[in-house]
PDB file of C-alpha atoms in Angstrom:
ATOM      1  CA  MET A   1      41.541 125.198 -42.175  1.00 49.00           C
ATOM      2  CA  ALA A   2      44.154 124.713 -39.668  1.00 51.00           C
ATOM      3  CA  THR A   3      41.254 124.083 -36.892  1.00 52.00           C
ATOM      4  CA  LEU A   4      40.014 121.314 -39.361  1.00 51.00           C
ATOM      5  CA  SER A   5      43.255 119.627 -39.861  1.00 56.00           C
ATOM      6  CA  PHE A   6      43.759 119.584 -36.470  1.00 54.00           C
ATOM      7  CA  GLY A   7      39.994 118.358 -35.595  1.00 56.00           C
ATOM      8  CA  ALA A   8      40.810 115.530 -37.976  1.00 58.00           C
ATOM      9  CA  ARG A   9      44.490 114.633 -36.082  1.00 63.00           C
ATOM     10  CA  GLY A  10      42.767 115.001 -33.101  1.00 61.00           C
ATOM     11  CA  LEU A  11      39.848 112.528 -33.989  1.00 65.00           C
ATOM     12  CA  SER A  12      42.510 110.040 -35.553  1.00 77.00           C
ATOM     13  CA  ALA A  13      44.652 110.361 -32.223  1.00 74.00           C
ATOM     14  CA  ALA A  14      41.447 109.534 -30.488  1.00 73.00           C
ATOM     15  CA  VAL A  15      40.629 106.606 -32.862  1.00 77.00           C
ATOM     16  CA  VAL A  16      44.219 105.288 -32.108  1.00 78.00           C
ATOM     17  CA  ALA A  17      43.962 105.754 -28.752  1.00 77.00           C
ATOM     18  CA  GLY A  18      40.554 103.615 -28.663  1.00 79.00           C
ATOM     19  CA  LEU A  19      42.040 101.150 -30.859  1.00 80.00           C
ATOM     20  CA  GLY A  20      45.062 100.414 -28.644  1.00 80.00           C
ATOM     21  CA  MET A  21      42.846 100.505 -25.384  1.00 82.00           C
ATOM     22  CA  ALA A  22      40.553  98.073 -26.974  1.00 79.00           C
ATOM     23  CA  ALA A  23      43.680  95.947 -28.181  1.00 79.00           C
ATOM     24  CA  GLY A  24      44.839  96.105 -24.544  1.00 80.00           C
ATOM     25  CA  ILE A  25      41.523  94.964 -23.108  1.00 85.00           C
ATOM     26  CA  VAL A  26      41.202  91.736 -25.722  1.00 82.00           C
ATOM     27  CA  ALA A  27      44.937  90.954 -24.705  1.00 79.00           C
ATOM     28  CA  THR A  28      44.335  91.069 -21.095  1.00 83.00           C
ATOM     29  CA  MET A  29      41.006  89.053 -21.875  1.00 81.00           C
ATOM     30  CA  ALA A  30      42.880  86.559 -23.912  1.00 79.00           C
ATOM     31  CA  ALA A  31      45.330  86.216 -20.725  1.00 77.00           C
ATOM     32  CA  GLN A  32      42.770  85.835 -18.378  1.00 79.00           C
ATOM     33  CA  ARG A  33      40.994  83.159 -20.360  1.00 78.00           C
ATOM     34  CA  SER A  34      44.398  81.323 -20.639  1.00 74.00           C
ATOM     35  CA  MET A  35      45.003  81.442 -17.277  1.00 74.00           C
ATOM     36  CA  LEU A  36      41.424  80.244 -16.237  1.00 72.00           C
ATOM     37  CA  GLU A  37      41.922  77.247 -18.753  1.00 77.00           C
ATOM     38  CA  SER A  38      45.093  76.279 -16.942  1.00 72.00           C
ATOM     39  CA  LEU A  39      43.466  76.334 -13.607  1.00 68.00           C
ATOM     40  CA  ARG A  40      40.476  74.372 -14.744  1.00 74.00           C
ATOM     41  CA  ALA A  41      42.656  71.720 -16.099  1.00 74.00           C
ATOM     42  CA  ARG A  42      44.747  71.633 -13.125  1.00 75.00           C
ATOM     43  CA  LEU A  43      41.270  71.397 -11.017  1.00 70.00           C
ATOM     44  CA  GLU A  44      40.123  68.646 -13.137  1.00 76.00           C
ATOM     45  CA  HIS A  45      43.560  66.803 -12.472  1.00 69.00           C
ATOM     46  CA  LEU A  46      43.446  67.314  -8.987  1.00 73.00           C
ATOM     47  CA  GLU A  47      39.963  66.015  -8.919  1.00 72.00           C
ATOM     48  CA  GLN A  48      40.946  63.025 -10.962  1.00 75.00           C
ATOM     49  CA  GLN A  49      43.604  62.410  -8.316  1.00 73.00           C
ATOM     50  CA  ALA A  50      41.471  62.778  -5.545  1.00 69.00           C
ATOM     51  CA  HIS A  51      38.890  60.110  -7.205  1.00 74.00           C
ATOM     52  CA  THR A  52      41.793  57.889  -7.801  1.00 79.00           C
ATOM     53  CA  GLN A  53      43.053  58.015  -4.373  1.00 80.00           C
ATOM     54  CA  HIS A  54      39.613  57.435  -2.812  1.00 77.00           C
ATOM     55  CA  HIS A  55      39.594  54.250  -5.318  1.00 76.00           C
ATOM     56  CA  ALA A  56      42.700  53.070  -3.935  1.00 83.00           C
ATOM     57  CA  ASN A  57      41.787  53.714  -0.304  1.00 80.00           C
ATOM     58  CA  LEU A  58      38.668  51.636  -0.857  1.00 79.00           C
ATOM     59  CA  ALA A  59      40.332  49.119  -2.426  1.00 78.00           C
ATOM     60  CA  SER A  60      43.071  48.576   0.330  1.00 81.00           C
ATOM     61  CA  GLN A  61      40.132  48.648   2.874  1.00 80.00           C
ATOM     62  CA  GLN A  62      38.403  45.893   1.049  1.00 77.00           C
ATOM     63  CA  SER A  63      41.750  43.999   1.163  1.00 80.00           C
ATOM     64  CA  GLN A  64      42.236  44.478   4.925  1.00 81.00           C
ATOM     65  CA  HIS A  65      38.795  43.462   5.666  1.00 78.00           C
ATOM     66  CA  TRP A  66      39.075  40.397   3.683  1.00 81.00           C
ATOM     67  CA  GLU A  67      42.379  39.373   5.426  1.00 84.00           C
ATOM     68  CA  LEU A  68      40.663  39.935   8.931  1.00 79.00           C
ATOM     69  CA  LEU A  69      37.720  38.083   7.817  1.00 79.00           C
ATOM     70  CA  SER A  70      39.747  35.021   6.253  1.00 83.00           C
ATOM     71  CA  LYS A  71      41.391  34.691   9.840  1.00 84.00           C
ATOM     72  CA  ALA A  72      38.665  34.586  11.653  1.00 79.00           C
ATOM     73  CA  ILE A  73      36.864  32.000   9.122  1.00 83.00           C
ATOM     74  CA  ASP A  74      40.216  29.970   9.534  1.00 86.00           C
ATOM     75  CA  ASP A  75      40.594  30.256  13.437  1.00 85.00           C
ATOM     76  CA  PRO A  76      37.197  29.743  15.510  1.00 84.00           C
ATOM     77  CA  GLU A  77      38.910  31.777  18.387  1.00 84.00           C
ATOM     78  CA  LEU A  78      39.414  34.607  16.414  1.00 82.00           C
ATOM     79  CA  ALA A  79      36.111  34.210  14.806  1.00 81.00           C
ATOM     80  CA  GLU A  80      34.681  34.739  18.515  1.00 82.00           C
ATOM     81  CA  VAL A  81      35.551  38.237  18.546  1.00 80.00           C
ATOM     82  CA  LEU A  82      33.497  39.071  15.358  1.00 75.00           C
ATOM     83  CA  ASP A  83      30.593  37.118  17.184  1.00 74.00           C
ATOM     84  CA  ILE A  84      28.258  40.093  17.240  1.00 77.00           C
ATOM     85  CA  PHE A  85      25.098  38.711  15.954  1.00 79.00           C
ATOM     86  CA  GLU A  86      21.835  38.935  17.429  1.00 79.00           C
ATOM     87  CA  VAL A  87      21.284  35.112  17.564  1.00 81.00           C
ATOM     88  CA  PRO A  88      23.541  32.708  19.203  1.00 83.00           C
ATOM     89  CA  ALA A  89      25.831  31.160  16.375  1.00 85.00           C
ATOM     90  CA  SER A  90      27.516  28.048  16.606  1.00 88.00           C
ATOM     91  CA  PRO A  91      31.397  27.988  15.213  1.00 88.00           C
ATOM     92  CA  ALA A  92      30.133  26.514  11.970  1.00 90.00           C
ATOM     93  CA  LYS A  93      27.376  29.112  11.614  1.00 91.00           C
ATOM     94  CA  ARG A  94      29.529  31.911  12.573  1.00 89.00           C
ATOM     95  CA  ARG A  95      32.081  31.134   9.662  1.00 90.00           C
ATOM     96  CA  GLN A  96      29.418  30.925   7.461  1.00 93.00           C
ATOM     97  CA  TYR A  97      28.045  34.291   8.385  1.00 91.00           C
ATOM     98  CA  LEU A  98      31.645  35.618   8.108  1.00 91.00           C
ATOM     99  CA  TYR A  99      31.635  34.618   4.374  1.00 92.00           C
ATOM    100  CA  ALA A 100      28.351  35.860   3.687  1.00 93.00           C
ATOM    101  CA  ASN A 101      29.449  39.339   4.779  1.00 91.00           C
ATOM    102  CA  ALA A 102      32.809  39.114   2.815  1.00 92.00           C
ATOM    103  CA  LEU A 103      30.072  38.285  -0.245  1.00 93.00           C
ATOM    104  CA  TYR A 104      27.808  41.221   0.675  1.00 94.00           C
ATOM    105  CA  THR A 105      30.753  43.534   1.354  1.00 92.00           C
ATOM    106  CA  ASN A 106      32.419  42.787  -2.161  1.00 92.00           C
ATOM    107  CA  LEU A 107      29.339  43.774  -3.847  1.00 93.00           C
ATOM    108  CA  LEU A 108      28.994  47.012  -1.987  1.00 93.00           C
ATOM    109  CA  PHE A 109      32.841  47.785  -2.457  1.00 91.00           C
ATOM    110  CA  TYR A 110      32.125  47.003  -6.378  1.00 90.00           C
ATOM    111  CA  TYR A 111      29.284  49.407  -6.491  1.00 92.00           C
ATOM    112  CA  ARG A 112      31.011  52.014  -4.588  1.00 90.00           C
ATOM    113  CA  ILE A 113      34.195  51.875  -6.816  1.00 88.00           C
ATOM    114  CA  GLY A 114      31.418  52.185  -9.852  1.00 89.00           C
ATOM    115  CA  ASN A 115      32.067  48.596 -11.214  1.00 90.00           C
ATOM    116  CA  LEU A 116      28.214  48.088 -10.619  1.00 92.00           C
ATOM    117  CA  SER A 117      25.437  50.383 -11.197  1.00 92.00           C
ATOM    118  CA  LYS A 118      22.592  50.261  -8.473  1.00 93.00           C
ATOM    119  CA  ASP A 119      20.446  48.332 -10.813  1.00 91.00           C
ATOM    120  CA  GLU A 120      23.480  45.947 -11.222  1.00 94.00           C
ATOM    121  CA  PHE A 121      23.812  45.877  -7.410  1.00 94.00           C
ATOM    122  CA  PHE A 122      20.366  45.236  -6.847  1.00 92.00           C
ATOM    123  CA  LYS A 123      20.335  42.296  -9.661  1.00 91.00           C
ATOM    124  CA  ARG A 124      23.269  40.245  -7.767  1.00 93.00           C
ATOM    125  CA  VAL A 125      22.022  41.044  -4.196  1.00 94.00           C
ATOM    126  CA  ARG A 126      18.754  39.613  -5.520  1.00 90.00           C
ATOM    127  CA  GLY A 127      20.704  36.314  -6.573  1.00 90.00           C
ATOM    128  CA  THR A 128      23.130  36.215  -3.520  1.00 93.00           C
ATOM    129  CA  PHE A 129      20.207  36.560  -1.228  1.00 92.00           C
ATOM    130  CA  GLN A 130      18.614  33.422  -2.418  1.00 89.00           C
ATOM    131  CA  ASN A 131      20.729  31.564  -0.076  1.00 92.00           C
ATOM    132  CA  PRO A 132      19.118  30.875   3.276  1.00 93.00           C
ATOM    133  CA  ILE A 133      22.368  31.429   5.110  1.00 95.00           C
ATOM    134  CA  VAL A 134      22.923  34.892   3.307  1.00 95.00           C
ATOM    135  CA  ARG A 135      19.290  35.789   4.662  1.00 94.00           C
ATOM    136  CA  GLU A 136      20.105  34.449   8.169  1.00 93.00           C
ATOM    137  CA  TYR A 137      23.152  36.725   8.328  1.00 93.00           C
ATOM    138  CA  TRP A 138      21.038  39.584   7.272  1.00 94.00           C
ATOM    139  CA  TYR A 139      18.551  39.262   9.913  1.00 92.00           C
ATOM    140  CA  ALA A 140      21.256  38.329  12.459  1.00 91.00           C
ATOM    141  CA  THR A 141      22.969  41.636  12.046  1.00 89.00           C
ATOM    142  CA  GLN A 142      20.054  44.024  11.380  1.00 88.00           C
ATOM    143  CA  GLN A 143      20.822  45.908  14.258  1.00 84.00           C
ATOM    144  CA  GLN A 144      24.302  46.803  13.286  1.00 82.00           C
ATOM    145  CA  ARG A 145      22.742  48.222  10.213  1.00 84.00           C
ATOM    146  CA  ALA A 146      20.553  50.288  11.953  1.00 81.00           C
ATOM    147  CA  SER A 147      23.639  52.132  13.529  1.00 81.00           C
ATOM    148  CA  ILE A 148      24.803  53.442  10.196  1.00 82.00           C
ATOM    149  CA  ALA A 149      22.015  55.680   9.269  1.00 81.00           C
ATOM    150  CA  ASP A 150      22.063  58.240   6.760  1.00 84.00           C
ATOM    151  CA  THR A 151      25.186  56.546   4.691  1.00 87.00           C
ATOM    152  CA  GLU A 152      25.105  55.126   1.444  1.00 88.00           C
ATOM    153  CA  GLU A 153      25.996  51.824   2.962  1.00 89.00           C
ATOM    154  CA  ALA A 154      22.627  52.466   4.982  1.00 89.00           C
ATOM    155  CA  GLU A 155      20.790  53.394   1.828  1.00 90.00           C
ATOM    156  CA  LEU A 156      21.715  49.963   0.182  1.00 92.00           C
ATOM    157  CA  GLY A 157      20.830  48.160   3.386  1.00 92.00           C
ATOM    158  CA  LEU A 158      17.338  49.525   3.087  1.00 91.00           C
ATOM    159  CA  LEU A 159      17.099  48.543  -0.427  1.00 91.00           C
ATOM    160  CA  VAL A 160      18.272  44.800   0.477  1.00 93.00           C
ATOM    161  CA  ASP A 161      15.533  45.117   3.238  1.00 92.00           C
ATOM    162  CA  ASP A 162      12.786  46.130   0.825  1.00 90.00           C
ATOM    163  CA  LEU A 163      13.913  43.482  -1.721  1.00 89.00           C
ATOM    164  CA  LEU A 164      13.742  40.497   1.118  1.00 90.00           C
ATOM    165  CA  ARG A 165      10.539  41.617   1.981  1.00 90.00           C
ATOM    166  CA  GLN A 166       9.276  41.713  -1.341  1.00 88.00           C
ATOM    167  CA  LEU A 167      10.774  38.038  -1.922  1.00 84.00           C
ATOM    168  CA  GLU A 168       8.903  36.734   0.946  1.00 85.00           C
ATOM    169  CA  GLU A 169       5.859  38.211   0.035  1.00 84.00           C
ATOM    170  CA  ALA A 170       6.223  37.069  -3.567  1.00 80.00           C
ATOM    171  CA  ASP A 171       3.618  34.569  -5.126  1.00 76.00           C
ATOM    172  CA  THR A 172       6.130  33.172  -7.219  1.00 71.00           C
ATOM    173  CA  GLU A 173       9.106  31.000  -7.759  1.00 76.00           C
ATOM    174  CA  GLU A 174      10.633  33.160 -10.248  1.00 74.00           C
ATOM    175  CA  TRP A 175      12.627  35.177  -7.923  1.00 76.00           C
ATOM    176  CA  TRP A 176      14.842  37.055 -10.636  1.00 74.00           C
ATOM    177  CA  VAL A 177      11.642  39.035 -11.438  1.00 73.00           C
ATOM    178  CA  VAL A 178      10.756  40.060  -7.775  1.00 75.00           C
ATOM    179  CA  GLY A 179      11.252  43.609  -6.703  1.00 74.00           C
ATOM    180  CA  GLU A 180      11.580  47.100  -8.575  1.00 77.00           C
ATOM    181  CA  PRO A 181      15.261  47.874  -9.492  1.00 76.00           C
ATOM    182  CA  PRO A 182      16.022  51.230  -8.133  1.00 79.00           C
ATOM    183  CA  THR A 183      16.322  54.246 -10.227  1.00 74.00           C
ATOM    184  CA  GLU A 184      19.514  55.619 -10.774  1.00 67.00           C
ATOM    185  CA  ASP A 185      20.364  58.994  -8.894  1.00 59.00           C
TER     186      ASP A 185
END
């Protein structure tokens, strides 16, 4: 009887020890889960801050770009500094090209910050490039775009090049239906 009693006590001590160990494991796992959730929330916050900072940097760059272009548009002597077009341009044509650059860069910026999808960018570019001066500007800066390969800007430039080719080959006056909008990535 004493042996049986000792065996039952030994068994219940083992059960209690096992339950204690299981409770410890559950508590440790809960603490680790809480810590992982906290780290995940912190990482999301840091990613959002980086995203916001990236947009702020783009906005600052866009503002500076417009300020520089505005000065060049207003002052023919400063515009000569930006005369890197592949064809000779009169001061008046140079001002038009600089403004065309500002229009295109604005669309590019809107796309880069997420205010336009690629499809919307395509449709707006299709309308903007109906202007013959904007097209002249585009062709006059072709070599400059060739130097920015493997970038998002280069990819969008190729999209515009393809669209212009399609517009020139189109057999219709309905320019708004020309070209296949890009698929979203």
